[in-house]
Structures are given as structure tokens and as C-alpha cells.
Amino acid sequence: MAMGVLAGLLGALLGLGGGVFLVPFLVVVQGLPFRQAAGISLMTVIATSSAVSARSAGKQLINLRLGMLLEVGTTIGGLFGGLTAQALSQRALTALFAIVTALIALVMLLRLDKRNVIPDGSDPGRLGGRLHDPETGREVVYRVKRLPLALLVSFAAGNVSGLLGLGGGILKVPALVSWCGVPMRAAAATSALMIGVTAVATAPIYYAHGDIVPPLAAAAVLGVLAGSRVGLRLAARLHVRRLKVLMIVVLGLVSALMFARLG
Amino acid sequence: MTGPDVLAVQRREDEAFARVEDLLGVMLGIGVAISTALLAAGLGLWMLAGPTRAALLLLRIGLLALMATPLVRVLVSFAEYLRFRDWFFAAMTAGVLLVLVASVLIALSH
């Protein structure tokens, strides 16, 4: 449970689900098989997604239409990922995890000083949305661009989620912000809503294979929920750039740790 | 698709759907509350009395309730889009539901 608290705290601090930390914790420290770690992590993804969305609903942050549409991509990706995970070896899954975390760290490093420009428009179109910006106190209108790309990224994110037990927000959020014109806060809230249903497309398969050990999963879920509350509060006080640097360092460490297990 | 009629309909739907979003938020909150209570009770029992059947049952129901939470959210959204006669999004949410049902069926057949 302590690991769940720590993973949830780190996850919320860095704007992620705890999965990217929880999976390596469970594999390296607890010595669990990779699929069990991924299965337990998926349950924590569902819990954080539901808890976070319950709090952000009604605040004009979640783009329900865009979310529902992209969920088609993430759930199909998740289902395929979950089925593929059952066919892959521990070693292959560990290697994949190491590669994916290294890539994410690299992308974050390259984007470290990029600011997200909120586009100015008046017609949000069918999928766009309105968002209240607390910094300027005005309502921001945005339009969703490059929808096919967003769907493709959603499929890939769902796939990674199903294979490795992560949420997949780490892939979707940067893509929605940089390529599809969605403001950061809307992208994060919409992604948080989507990862829960994405994990549900996969979790039953892990559950049926006995990869979700009930007491461990319960401890992890309770820990991550508690940790994420503390993490969110702490994150509000810390400097964004410092958070990003911390995240890159932690991701690099996680990746190295998983690579080391292959040797 | 961007004629004034469509936009007016969309705005009305946005306003109606803002209430639906509140409802969805409340439902997600209730799902999390129920499942965490079950998981906490099951885990407590497990630690006090060992791996009893009652503890395992509580944990299993808690995990299933957690998995059902986002599913119910999609189900209610589907019903709401039907009610608003927004066929495109009704079809999209139906697609998501189909994938989830497929996943459960694959799991059950194992």
C-alpha cells in the first residue's frame, strides 16, 4: 500500500496516473511477474480516472464529445493490447516498457521549454469546446484539428495501456495539445476521463487470467487514491519546469531499471 | 454541418449536456466510493482474519464495482445521446460499449 501511496503521489505530482511508477515498483521491489504488475496498475488507472473525473466534471474542462469519440480508438487499442500482452513473454514486455518510458522521457526533454499556445477562434465547430481560463478570467474557445491523427494516437495510447498497464495519457495529452489545438487543461481532463474506460477494455482479460491479485490490487488502489490527493495539492505549489525536470529524471531512472532487468 | 441550425441545436445540447456531465461526475464519485469501501473492508478483513472467503468476496466485488464504474458512465452517455437524437455520438458510444462487451465476453470465455 505504501508503494501505491508513493506511486499515486508521484503520479499526481507529475500529472500522470501512477502506473508508470507502480508497474516498475511492483516488478523490481515486489518481484511480481510483469503481467500481474500491469493488471494491478490497470485497476489503479480506473480508480484515479473515475476519482479525478468525478471532481472535474461540470467545470467546463472535460470535452465530452471529443472524449467519447477518441474512446472508440483507445478502447479498441486497449483490447488489442490486452490480448497481445497475454501472448508476449515477460522479457518482451519489460523491454517494451523500458523503451516506451525512455521515449517519453526524450520527448519531454525536447519539449521542456515549449509553452502551449491557446488558439484564438470563435467557432468551436462540432468537436471543439469552451473553457474558462482562470489566468485571464475569460472564456477560451478552441477548435479540434487533425481528428484522424488524434484517433490514431488514441489507438496507440490504448494499445500501450493494454500492453503495459499504463493509462496512456502521457501519449495522448502532448499529441492533443501540440497537434490538435486542444488547450492543456482540457486535454488533461479529457484524457483523465478516457483512461478509465480504456483500462476497462483490458482489465477483464487480465482478471480472467488471474493476473489481478485481489488483496494486492486493493492495497494499490487505496494507496494510489490517497497518494494522488496529496500529490495534486503539492503539485499546485511547485514550479512547472521543476516538475517536468523531476519527471524526466524519474522516467529515465525507471527506464534504466527496466533495461537492467533484461541484462 | 456548420449552418446556424446545427450550431443552435448544438448549443442547446451543450447546455442540456452540462447537466448530464454533472450527473456523470456524481455517478463516477459514487462508483469510486462504493468500490473503495468494499476494497478497504475486504483488505481489513484479510489482514485481521487471513484469506477468508468473506474477505476474498468483498475484494472481488470491490474490483468488479470499480471496473463497472466507467462502463456505467458510457452506458448513461449512450442513453442521453439517444434521448437528444444525436445519432452520430449515440453510434460512437455504442461502439465503445461493444468493445467493452467484447472484452468481457473474451474474459468469460477464458
mmCIF file of C-alpha atoms in Angstrom:
data_model
loop_
_atom_site.group_PDB
_atom_site.id
_atom_site.type_symbol
_atom_site.label_atom_id
_atom_site.label_comp_id
_atom_site.label_asym_id
_atom_site.label_seq_id
_atom_site.Cartn_x
_atom_site.Cartn_y
_atom_site.Cartn_z
ATOM 1 C CA MET A 1 0.000 0.000 0.000
ATOM 2 C CA ALA A 2 2.903 2.333 0.784
ATOM 3 C CA MET A 3 4.076 1.863 -2.784
ATOM 4 C CA GLY A 4 0.632 2.747 -4.020
ATOM 5 C CA VAL A 5 0.718 5.952 -1.970
ATOM 6 C CA LEU A 6 4.154 6.834 -3.324
ATOM 7 C CA ALA A 7 3.205 5.996 -6.922
ATOM 8 C CA GLY A 8 -0.040 7.963 -6.638
ATOM 9 C CA LEU A 9 1.767 10.913 -5.108
ATOM 10 C CA LEU A 10 4.454 10.961 -7.799
ATOM 11 C CA GLY A 11 1.871 10.362 -10.494
ATOM 12 C CA ALA A 12 -0.413 13.186 -9.440
ATOM 13 C CA LEU A 13 2.559 15.466 -8.852
ATOM 14 C CA LEU A 14 3.643 14.942 -12.430
ATOM 15 C CA GLY A 15 0.195 14.855 -13.977
ATOM 16 C CA LEU A 16 0.182 11.139 -14.687
ATOM 17 C CA GLY A 17 -1.633 8.126 -13.437
ATOM 18 C CA GLY A 18 0.612 6.264 -11.028
ATOM 19 C CA GLY A 19 1.070 3.365 -13.446
ATOM 20 C CA VAL A 20 4.373 4.416 -14.898
ATOM 21 C CA PHE A 21 5.862 4.212 -11.378
ATOM 22 C CA LEU A 22 3.669 1.477 -9.902
ATOM 23 C CA VAL A 23 4.497 -1.142 -12.567
ATOM 24 C CA PRO A 24 8.293 -0.938 -12.070
ATOM 25 C CA PHE A 25 7.847 -0.816 -8.263
ATOM 26 C CA LEU A 26 5.793 -3.993 -8.321
ATOM 27 C CA VAL A 27 8.163 -5.755 -10.713
ATOM 28 C CA VAL A 28 11.500 -4.717 -9.230
ATOM 29 C CA VAL A 29 10.773 -4.355 -5.495
ATOM 30 C CA GLN A 30 7.899 -6.792 -5.005
ATOM 31 C CA GLY A 31 9.205 -9.245 -7.580
ATOM 32 C CA LEU A 32 5.798 -9.701 -9.239
ATOM 33 C CA PRO A 33 5.553 -11.079 -12.774
ATOM 34 C CA PHE A 34 5.129 -8.255 -15.299
ATOM 35 C CA ARG A 35 1.547 -9.124 -16.227
ATOM 36 C CA GLN A 36 0.436 -9.105 -12.573
ATOM 37 C CA ALA A 37 2.023 -5.686 -12.099
ATOM 38 C CA ALA A 38 0.276 -4.407 -15.240
ATOM 39 C CA GLY A 39 -3.088 -5.882 -14.169
ATOM 40 C CA ILE A 40 -2.902 -4.262 -10.723
ATOM 41 C CA SER A 41 -1.817 -0.994 -12.303
ATOM 42 C CA LEU A 42 -4.857 -1.056 -14.631
ATOM 43 C CA MET A 43 -7.161 -1.181 -11.583
ATOM 44 C CA THR A 44 -5.444 1.909 -10.146
ATOM 45 C CA VAL A 45 -5.859 3.632 -13.537
ATOM 46 C CA ILE A 46 -9.626 3.024 -13.397
ATOM 47 C CA ALA A 47 -9.749 4.350 -9.828
ATOM 48 C CA THR A 48 -7.770 7.541 -10.472
ATOM 49 C CA SER A 49 -9.625 8.219 -13.729
ATOM 50 C CA SER A 50 -13.021 7.940 -12.030
ATOM 51 C CA ALA A 51 -11.993 9.901 -8.936
ATOM 52 C CA VAL A 52 -10.353 12.731 -10.902
ATOM 53 C CA SER A 53 -13.221 12.965 -13.417
ATOM 54 C CA ALA A 54 -15.796 12.998 -10.623
ATOM 55 C CA ARG A 55 -14.046 16.106 -9.275
ATOM 56 C CA SER A 56 -13.519 17.881 -12.610
ATOM 57 C CA ALA A 57 -16.980 17.160 -14.068
ATOM 58 C CA GLY A 58 -19.120 20.249 -14.544
ATOM 59 C CA LYS A 59 -16.149 22.643 -14.543
ATOM 60 C CA GLN A 60 -16.102 23.048 -18.336
ATOM 61 C CA LEU A 61 -12.811 21.191 -18.559
ATOM 62 C CA ILE A 62 -13.773 17.787 -19.917
ATOM 63 C CA ASN A 63 -14.611 17.789 -23.625
ATOM 64 C CA LEU A 64 -17.216 15.013 -23.513
ATOM 65 C CA ARG A 65 -17.791 14.839 -27.275
ATOM 66 C CA LEU A 66 -14.096 14.608 -28.102
ATOM 67 C CA GLY A 67 -13.591 12.125 -25.262
ATOM 68 C CA MET A 68 -16.394 9.830 -26.370
ATOM 69 C CA LEU A 69 -15.123 9.901 -29.950
ATOM 70 C CA LEU A 70 -11.478 9.194 -29.084
ATOM 71 C CA GLU A 71 -12.555 6.454 -26.666
ATOM 72 C CA VAL A 72 -13.501 4.389 -29.704
ATOM 73 C CA GLY A 73 -9.791 4.449 -30.593
ATOM 74 C CA THR A 74 -8.441 3.920 -27.076
ATOM 75 C CA THR A 75 -10.747 1.008 -26.215
ATOM 76 C CA ILE A 76 -10.058 -0.881 -29.465
ATOM 77 C CA GLY A 77 -6.342 -0.256 -28.895
ATOM 78 C CA GLY A 78 -6.700 -1.400 -25.292
ATOM 79 C CA LEU A 79 -8.477 -4.620 -26.236
ATOM 80 C CA PHE A 80 -5.771 -5.495 -28.778
ATOM 81 C CA GLY A 81 -3.046 -4.536 -26.298
ATOM 82 C CA GLY A 82 -4.553 -6.727 -23.592
ATOM 83 C CA LEU A 83 -4.783 -9.729 -25.914
ATOM 84 C CA THR A 84 -1.243 -9.173 -27.231
ATOM 85 C CA ALA A 85 0.116 -8.892 -23.674
ATOM 86 C CA GLN A 86 -1.101 -12.424 -22.947
ATOM 87 C CA ALA A 87 0.909 -13.706 -25.905
ATOM 88 C CA LEU A 88 4.175 -11.850 -25.211
ATOM 89 C CA SER A 89 6.940 -13.026 -22.872
ATOM 90 C CA GLN A 90 7.861 -11.239 -19.615
ATOM 91 C CA ARG A 91 11.117 -10.247 -21.232
ATOM 92 C CA ALA A 92 9.457 -8.697 -24.261
ATOM 93 C CA LEU A 93 7.013 -6.745 -22.070
ATOM 94 C CA THR A 94 9.826 -5.499 -19.805
ATOM 95 C CA ALA A 95 11.849 -4.414 -22.851
ATOM 96 C CA LEU A 96 8.816 -2.634 -24.292
ATOM 97 C CA PHE A 97 8.237 -0.825 -21.003
ATOM 98 C CA ALA A 98 11.884 0.303 -20.881
ATOM 99 C CA ILE A 99 11.735 1.580 -24.472
ATOM 100 C CA VAL A 100 8.413 3.402 -24.050
ATOM 101 C CA THR A 101 9.495 5.169 -20.840
ATOM 102 C CA ALA A 102 12.830 6.167 -22.434
ATOM 103 C CA LEU A 103 10.993 7.612 -25.459
ATOM 104 C CA ILE A 104 8.580 9.561 -23.267
ATOM 105 C CA ALA A 105 11.495 10.998 -21.261
ATOM 106 C CA LEU A 106 13.194 12.028 -24.507
ATOM 107 C CA VAL A 107 10.090 13.719 -25.897
ATOM 108 C CA MET A 108 9.601 15.575 -22.609
ATOM 109 C CA LEU A 109 13.203 16.721 -22.658
ATOM 110 C CA LEU A 110 12.804 18.100 -26.191
ATOM 111 C CA ARG A 111 9.603 19.928 -25.242
ATOM 112 C CA LEU A 112 10.855 21.199 -21.898
ATOM 113 C CA ASP A 113 10.631 24.888 -22.696
ATOM 114 C CA LYS A 114 7.688 24.833 -25.106
ATOM 115 C CA ARG A 115 4.660 26.763 -23.944
ATOM 116 C CA ASN A 116 1.208 25.717 -25.057
ATOM 117 C CA VAL A 117 -0.343 28.418 -27.173
ATOM 118 C CA ILE A 118 -4.091 28.559 -26.827
ATOM 119 C CA PRO A 119 -5.522 29.268 -30.260
ATOM 120 C CA ASP A 120 -8.000 32.064 -30.665
ATOM 121 C CA GLY A 121 -11.178 31.323 -32.584
ATOM 122 C CA SER A 122 -14.870 31.991 -32.343
ATOM 123 C CA ASP A 123 -16.452 28.929 -33.911
ATOM 124 C CA PRO A 124 -15.585 25.783 -31.984
ATOM 125 C CA GLY A 125 -17.059 23.509 -34.669
ATOM 126 C CA ARG A 126 -18.704 20.228 -33.901
ATOM 127 C CA LEU A 127 -15.975 18.881 -31.620
ATOM 128 C CA GLY A 128 -14.456 21.976 -30.130
ATOM 129 C CA GLY A 129 -15.211 23.357 -26.746
ATOM 130 C CA ARG A 130 -15.268 26.295 -24.423
ATOM 131 C CA LEU A 131 -13.065 26.528 -21.419
ATOM 132 C CA HIS A 132 -12.805 29.009 -18.611
ATOM 133 C CA ASP A 133 -9.226 30.196 -18.280
ATOM 134 C CA PRO A 134 -8.540 31.112 -14.627
ATOM 135 C CA GLU A 135 -5.405 33.096 -15.532
ATOM 136 C CA THR A 136 -7.168 35.630 -17.735
ATOM 137 C CA GLY A 137 -10.663 35.094 -16.312
ATOM 138 C CA ARG A 138 -12.024 34.774 -19.840
ATOM 139 C CA GLU A 139 -13.748 32.040 -21.754
ATOM 140 C CA VAL A 140 -11.477 30.380 -24.283
ATOM 141 C CA VAL A 141 -12.933 28.798 -27.405
ATOM 142 C CA TYR A 142 -10.963 26.141 -29.237
ATOM 143 C CA ARG A 143 -11.422 24.009 -32.311
ATOM 144 C CA VAL A 144 -10.193 20.456 -32.657
ATOM 145 C CA LYS A 145 -7.797 19.968 -35.571
ATOM 146 C CA ARG A 146 -6.438 16.831 -37.256
ATOM 147 C CA LEU A 147 -9.053 14.458 -35.856
ATOM 148 C CA PRO A 148 -7.781 11.346 -37.743
ATOM 149 C CA LEU A 149 -4.367 11.892 -36.143
ATOM 150 C CA ALA A 150 -5.972 12.232 -32.715
ATOM 151 C CA LEU A 151 -7.806 8.936 -33.297
ATOM 152 C CA LEU A 152 -4.598 7.205 -34.391
ATOM 153 C CA VAL A 153 -2.728 8.452 -31.323
ATOM 154 C CA SER A 154 -5.666 7.336 -29.164
ATOM 155 C CA PHE A 155 -5.458 3.854 -30.648
ATOM 156 C CA ALA A 156 -1.699 3.751 -29.962
ATOM 157 C CA ALA A 157 -2.221 5.057 -26.419
ATOM 158 C CA GLY A 158 -4.887 2.405 -25.794
ATOM 159 C CA ASN A 159 -2.530 -0.233 -27.100
ATOM 160 C CA VAL A 160 0.285 0.859 -24.786
ATOM 161 C CA SER A 161 -2.216 0.971 -21.927
ATOM 162 C CA GLY A 162 -3.377 -2.590 -22.557
ATOM 163 C CA LEU A 163 0.132 -3.953 -23.072
ATOM 164 C CA LEU A 164 1.917 -2.261 -20.187
ATOM 165 C CA GLY A 165 -0.810 -1.395 -17.675
ATOM 166 C CA LEU A 166 -0.428 2.359 -18.030
ATOM 167 C CA GLY A 167 -3.120 4.970 -18.556
ATOM 168 C CA GLY A 168 -1.799 6.209 -21.872
ATOM 169 C CA GLY A 169 -2.414 9.868 -21.064
ATOM 170 C CA ILE A 170 1.268 10.514 -21.437
ATOM 171 C CA LEU A 171 0.907 9.871 -25.177
ATOM 172 C CA LYS A 172 -2.498 11.490 -25.761
ATOM 173 C CA VAL A 173 -2.090 14.736 -23.837
ATOM 174 C CA PRO A 174 1.028 16.021 -25.660
ATOM 175 C CA ALA A 175 -0.479 14.986 -29.019
ATOM 176 C CA LEU A 176 -3.816 16.707 -28.369
ATOM 177 C CA VAL A 177 -2.054 19.860 -27.186
ATOM 178 C CA SER A 178 0.664 20.123 -29.833
ATOM 179 C CA TRP A 179 -1.121 18.803 -32.905
ATOM 180 C CA CYS A 180 -4.852 19.054 -32.358
ATOM 181 C CA GLY A 181 -5.336 22.517 -30.882
ATOM 182 C CA VAL A 182 -6.750 21.409 -27.529
ATOM 183 C CA PRO A 183 -5.731 23.573 -24.540
ATOM 184 C CA MET A 184 -3.596 21.788 -21.946
ATOM 185 C CA ARG A 185 -6.149 21.751 -19.125
ATOM 186 C CA ALA A 186 -8.926 20.470 -21.395
ATOM 187 C CA ALA A 187 -6.606 17.823 -22.873
ATOM 188 C CA ALA A 188 -5.562 16.609 -19.411
ATOM 189 C CA ALA A 189 -9.137 16.478 -18.065
ATOM 190 C CA THR A 190 -10.472 14.736 -21.193
ATOM 191 C CA SER A 191 -7.611 12.244 -21.165
ATOM 192 C CA ALA A 192 -8.189 11.529 -17.463
ATOM 193 C CA LEU A 193 -11.792 10.659 -18.299
ATOM 194 C CA MET A 194 -10.762 8.402 -21.196
ATOM 195 C CA ILE A 195 -8.103 6.308 -19.431
ATOM 196 C CA GLY A 196 -10.670 4.704 -17.112
ATOM 197 C CA VAL A 197 -12.800 3.280 -19.889
ATOM 198 C CA THR A 198 -9.642 2.338 -21.806
ATOM 199 C CA ALA A 199 -8.442 0.273 -18.843
ATOM 200 C CA VAL A 200 -11.884 -1.361 -18.583
ATOM 201 C CA ALA A 201 -11.444 -2.632 -22.164
ATOM 202 C CA THR A 202 -8.386 -4.554 -20.936
ATOM 203 C CA ALA A 203 -8.808 -5.257 -17.216
ATOM 204 C CA PRO A 204 -11.386 -8.100 -17.622
ATOM 205 C CA ILE A 205 -8.849 -10.050 -19.707
ATOM 206 C CA TYR A 206 -6.138 -9.664 -17.039
ATOM 207 C CA TYR A 207 -8.712 -10.521 -14.347
ATOM 208 C CA ALA A 208 -9.799 -13.707 -16.148
ATOM 209 C CA HIS A 209 -6.155 -14.808 -16.454
ATOM 210 C CA GLY A 210 -5.719 -14.390 -12.691
ATOM 211 C CA ASP A 211 -3.287 -11.504 -13.128
ATOM 212 C CA ILE A 212 -5.192 -9.167 -10.808
ATOM 213 C CA VAL A 213 -4.408 -10.492 -7.312
ATOM 214 C CA PRO A 214 -7.288 -9.110 -5.189
ATOM 215 C CA PRO A 215 -5.531 -8.070 -1.928
ATOM 216 C CA LEU A 216 -2.560 -6.530 -3.761
ATOM 217 C CA ALA A 217 -4.849 -4.713 -6.183
ATOM 218 C CA ALA A 218 -6.961 -3.402 -3.283
ATOM 219 C CA ALA A 219 -3.891 -2.113 -1.450
ATOM 220 C CA ALA A 220 -2.572 -0.464 -4.612
ATOM 221 C CA VAL A 221 -5.925 1.179 -5.442
ATOM 222 C CA LEU A 222 -6.366 2.585 -1.924
ATOM 223 C CA GLY A 223 -2.744 3.732 -1.850
ATOM 224 C CA VAL A 224 -2.843 5.433 -5.245
ATOM 225 C CA LEU A 225 -6.117 7.219 -4.435
ATOM 226 C CA ALA A 226 -4.664 8.554 -1.164
ATOM 227 C CA GLY A 227 -1.343 9.449 -2.753
ATOM 228 C CA SER A 228 -2.897 11.264 -5.691
ATOM 229 C CA ARG A 229 -4.850 13.572 -3.340
ATOM 230 C CA VAL A 230 -1.654 14.643 -1.597
ATOM 231 C CA GLY A 231 0.201 14.845 -4.905
ATOM 232 C CA LEU A 232 -2.375 17.167 -6.501
ATOM 233 C CA ARG A 233 -2.130 19.529 -3.558
ATOM 234 C CA LEU A 234 1.676 19.537 -3.677
ATOM 235 C CA ALA A 235 1.763 19.982 -7.454
ATOM 236 C CA ALA A 236 -0.145 23.250 -7.202
ATOM 237 C CA ARG A 237 2.721 24.717 -5.161
ATOM 238 C CA LEU A 238 5.645 23.604 -7.293
ATOM 239 C CA HIS A 239 7.161 25.241 -10.331
ATOM 240 C CA VAL A 240 6.083 23.624 -13.620
ATOM 241 C CA ARG A 241 9.588 23.449 -15.071
ATOM 242 C CA ARG A 242 10.903 21.759 -11.936
ATOM 243 C CA LEU A 243 8.078 19.227 -12.125
ATOM 244 C CA LYS A 244 8.957 18.450 -15.728
ATOM 245 C CA VAL A 245 12.655 18.017 -14.918
ATOM 246 C CA LEU A 246 11.753 15.752 -11.988
ATOM 247 C CA MET A 247 9.539 13.716 -14.294
ATOM 248 C CA ILE A 248 12.279 13.313 -16.929
ATOM 249 C CA VAL A 249 14.762 12.176 -14.272
ATOM 250 C CA VAL A 250 12.309 9.685 -12.741
ATOM 251 C CA LEU A 251 11.285 8.318 -16.136
ATOM 252 C CA GLY A 252 14.940 7.910 -17.114
ATOM 253 C CA LEU A 253 15.601 6.011 -13.874
ATOM 254 C CA VAL A 254 12.553 3.798 -14.382
ATOM 255 C CA SER A 255 13.637 3.032 -17.932
ATOM 256 C CA ALA A 256 17.227 2.220 -16.865
ATOM 257 C CA LEU A 257 15.905 -0.025 -14.092
ATOM 258 C CA MET A 258 13.781 -1.993 -16.549
ATOM 259 C CA PHE A 259 16.631 -2.238 -19.068
ATOM 260 C CA ALA A 260 18.877 -3.531 -16.258
ATOM 261 C CA ARG A 261 16.442 -6.375 -15.622
ATOM 262 C CA LEU A 262 16.922 -7.561 -19.186
ATOM 263 C CA GLY A 263 20.689 -7.970 -18.828
ATOM 264 C CA MET B 1 -22.546 20.843 -40.851
ATOM 265 C CA THR B 2 -21.824 24.363 -39.560
ATOM 266 C CA GLY B 3 -25.072 26.040 -40.549
ATOM 267 C CA PRO B 4 -26.823 28.187 -37.951
ATOM 268 C CA ASP B 5 -29.405 25.449 -37.267
ATOM 269 C CA VAL B 6 -26.781 22.898 -36.433
ATOM 270 C CA LEU B 7 -24.945 25.337 -34.158
ATOM 271 C CA ALA B 8 -28.141 26.322 -32.371
ATOM 272 C CA VAL B 9 -29.050 22.686 -31.806
ATOM 273 C CA GLN B 10 -25.520 22.033 -30.610
ATOM 274 C CA ARG B 11 -25.577 24.892 -28.142
ATOM 275 C CA ARG B 12 -28.906 23.736 -26.695
ATOM 276 C CA GLU B 13 -27.469 20.259 -26.456
ATOM 277 C CA ASP B 14 -24.340 21.670 -24.759
ATOM 278 C CA GLU B 15 -26.481 23.311 -22.131
ATOM 279 C CA ALA B 16 -28.536 20.187 -21.558
ATOM 280 C CA PHE B 17 -25.413 18.109 -21.537
ATOM 281 C CA ALA B 18 -23.772 20.273 -18.898
ATOM 282 C CA ARG B 19 -26.359 18.806 -16.532
ATOM 283 C CA VAL B 20 -25.590 15.318 -17.830
ATOM 284 C CA GLU B 21 -21.907 15.932 -17.159
ATOM 285 C CA ASP B 22 -22.736 16.774 -13.543
ATOM 286 C CA LEU B 23 -24.739 13.557 -13.326
ATOM 287 C CA LEU B 24 -21.881 11.537 -14.822
ATOM 288 C CA GLY B 25 -19.481 13.115 -12.304
ATOM 289 C CA VAL B 26 -21.732 12.191 -9.379
ATOM 290 C CA MET B 27 -22.053 8.629 -10.691
ATOM 291 C CA LEU B 28 -18.298 8.233 -11.041
ATOM 292 C CA GLY B 29 -17.888 9.546 -7.487
ATOM 293 C CA ILE B 30 -20.447 7.057 -6.149
ATOM 294 C CA GLY B 31 -18.746 4.193 -8.034
ATOM 295 C CA VAL B 32 -15.371 5.086 -6.525
ATOM 296 C CA ALA B 33 -16.890 5.446 -3.041
ATOM 297 C CA ILE B 34 -18.638 2.055 -3.190
ATOM 298 C CA SER B 35 -15.638 0.203 -4.588
ATOM 299 C CA THR B 36 -13.097 1.767 -2.196
ATOM 300 C CA ALA B 37 -15.359 0.970 0.776
ATOM 301 C CA LEU B 38 -15.621 -2.673 -0.365
ATOM 302 C CA LEU B 39 -11.873 -2.910 -1.051
ATOM 303 C CA ALA B 40 -10.985 -1.320 2.303
ATOM 304 C CA ALA B 41 -13.354 -3.670 4.165
ATOM 305 C CA GLY B 42 -12.029 -6.706 2.284
ATOM 306 C CA LEU B 43 -8.408 -5.742 2.823
ATOM 307 C CA GLY B 44 -9.002 -5.034 6.530
ATOM 308 C CA LEU B 45 -10.679 -8.409 6.985
ATOM 309 C CA TRP B 46 -7.863 -10.098 5.046
ATOM 310 C CA MET B 47 -5.220 -8.580 7.321
ATOM 311 C CA LEU B 48 -7.143 -9.320 10.541
ATOM 312 C CA ALA B 49 -8.514 -12.789 9.853
ATOM 313 C CA GLY B 50 -6.419 -14.017 6.948
ATOM 314 C CA PRO B 51 -7.585 -15.038 3.468
ATOM 315 C CA THR B 52 -11.157 -15.966 4.385
ATOM 316 C CA ARG B 53 -13.886 -16.452 1.819
ATOM 317 C CA ALA B 54 -15.681 -13.350 3.069
ATOM 318 C CA ALA B 55 -12.572 -11.193 2.611
ATOM 319 C CA LEU B 56 -11.981 -12.533 -0.890
ATOM 320 C CA LEU B 57 -15.629 -11.993 -1.807
ATOM 321 C CA LEU B 58 -15.540 -8.366 -0.643
ATOM 322 C CA LEU B 59 -12.321 -7.754 -2.597
ATOM 323 C CA ARG B 60 -13.696 -9.381 -5.759
ATOM 324 C CA ILE B 61 -16.969 -7.412 -5.640
ATOM 325 C CA GLY B 62 -14.969 -4.245 -4.953
ATOM 326 C CA LEU B 63 -12.777 -4.830 -8.025
ATOM 327 C CA LEU B 64 -15.794 -5.621 -10.212
ATOM 328 C CA ALA B 65 -17.596 -2.495 -8.953
ATOM 329 C CA LEU B 66 -14.526 -0.461 -9.859
ATOM 330 C CA MET B 67 -14.454 -1.929 -13.378
ATOM 331 C CA ALA B 68 -18.198 -1.306 -13.764
ATOM 332 C CA THR B 69 -17.899 2.398 -12.860
ATOM 333 C CA PRO B 70 -16.624 3.758 -16.224
ATOM 334 C CA LEU B 71 -18.846 1.244 -18.043
ATOM 335 C CA VAL B 72 -21.967 2.674 -16.411
ATOM 336 C CA ARG B 73 -20.742 6.161 -17.366
ATOM 337 C CA VAL B 74 -20.606 5.145 -21.057
ATOM 338 C CA LEU B 75 -23.991 3.421 -20.809
ATOM 339 C CA VAL B 76 -25.664 6.553 -19.402
ATOM 340 C CA SER B 77 -23.964 8.747 -22.031
ATOM 341 C CA PHE B 78 -25.284 6.447 -24.763
ATOM 342 C CA ALA B 79 -28.820 6.728 -23.374
ATOM 343 C CA GLU B 80 -28.512 10.532 -23.188
ATOM 344 C CA TYR B 81 -27.286 10.845 -26.791
ATOM 345 C CA LEU B 82 -30.228 8.688 -27.871
ATOM 346 C CA ARG B 83 -32.550 10.983 -25.931
ATOM 347 C CA PHE B 84 -31.037 14.018 -27.693
ATOM 348 C CA ARG B 85 -31.349 12.174 -31.023
ATOM 349 C CA ASP B 86 -27.672 12.788 -31.663
ATOM 350 C CA TRP B 87 -27.201 9.660 -33.775
ATOM 351 C CA PHE B 88 -23.525 10.167 -34.509
ATOM 352 C CA PHE B 89 -22.487 10.251 -30.860
ATOM 353 C CA ALA B 90 -25.015 7.568 -29.949
ATOM 354 C CA ALA B 91 -23.262 5.358 -32.516
ATOM 355 C CA MET B 92 -19.810 6.263 -31.120
ATOM 356 C CA THR B 93 -20.772 5.438 -27.516
ATOM 357 C CA ALA B 94 -22.464 2.248 -28.760
ATOM 358 C CA GLY B 95 -19.158 1.353 -30.437
ATOM 359 C CA VAL B 96 -17.277 1.834 -27.157
ATOM 360 C CA LEU B 97 -19.879 -0.301 -25.353
ATOM 361 C CA LEU B 98 -19.445 -3.045 -27.967
ATOM 362 C CA VAL B 99 -15.684 -3.109 -27.403
ATOM 363 C CA LEU B 100 -16.209 -3.335 -23.621
ATOM 364 C CA VAL B 101 -18.753 -6.143 -24.034
ATOM 365 C CA ALA B 102 -16.326 -7.962 -26.363
ATOM 366 C CA SER B 103 -13.626 -7.684 -23.703
ATOM 367 C CA VAL B 104 -15.916 -9.109 -21.010
ATOM 368 C CA LEU B 105 -17.025 -11.953 -23.325
ATOM 369 C CA ILE B 106 -13.407 -12.812 -24.185
ATOM 370 C CA ALA B 107 -12.619 -12.785 -20.451
ATOM 371 C CA LEU B 108 -15.592 -15.009 -19.630
ATOM 372 C CA SER B 109 -14.710 -17.498 -22.348
ATOM 373 C CA HIS B 110 -11.264 -17.981 -20.849
#
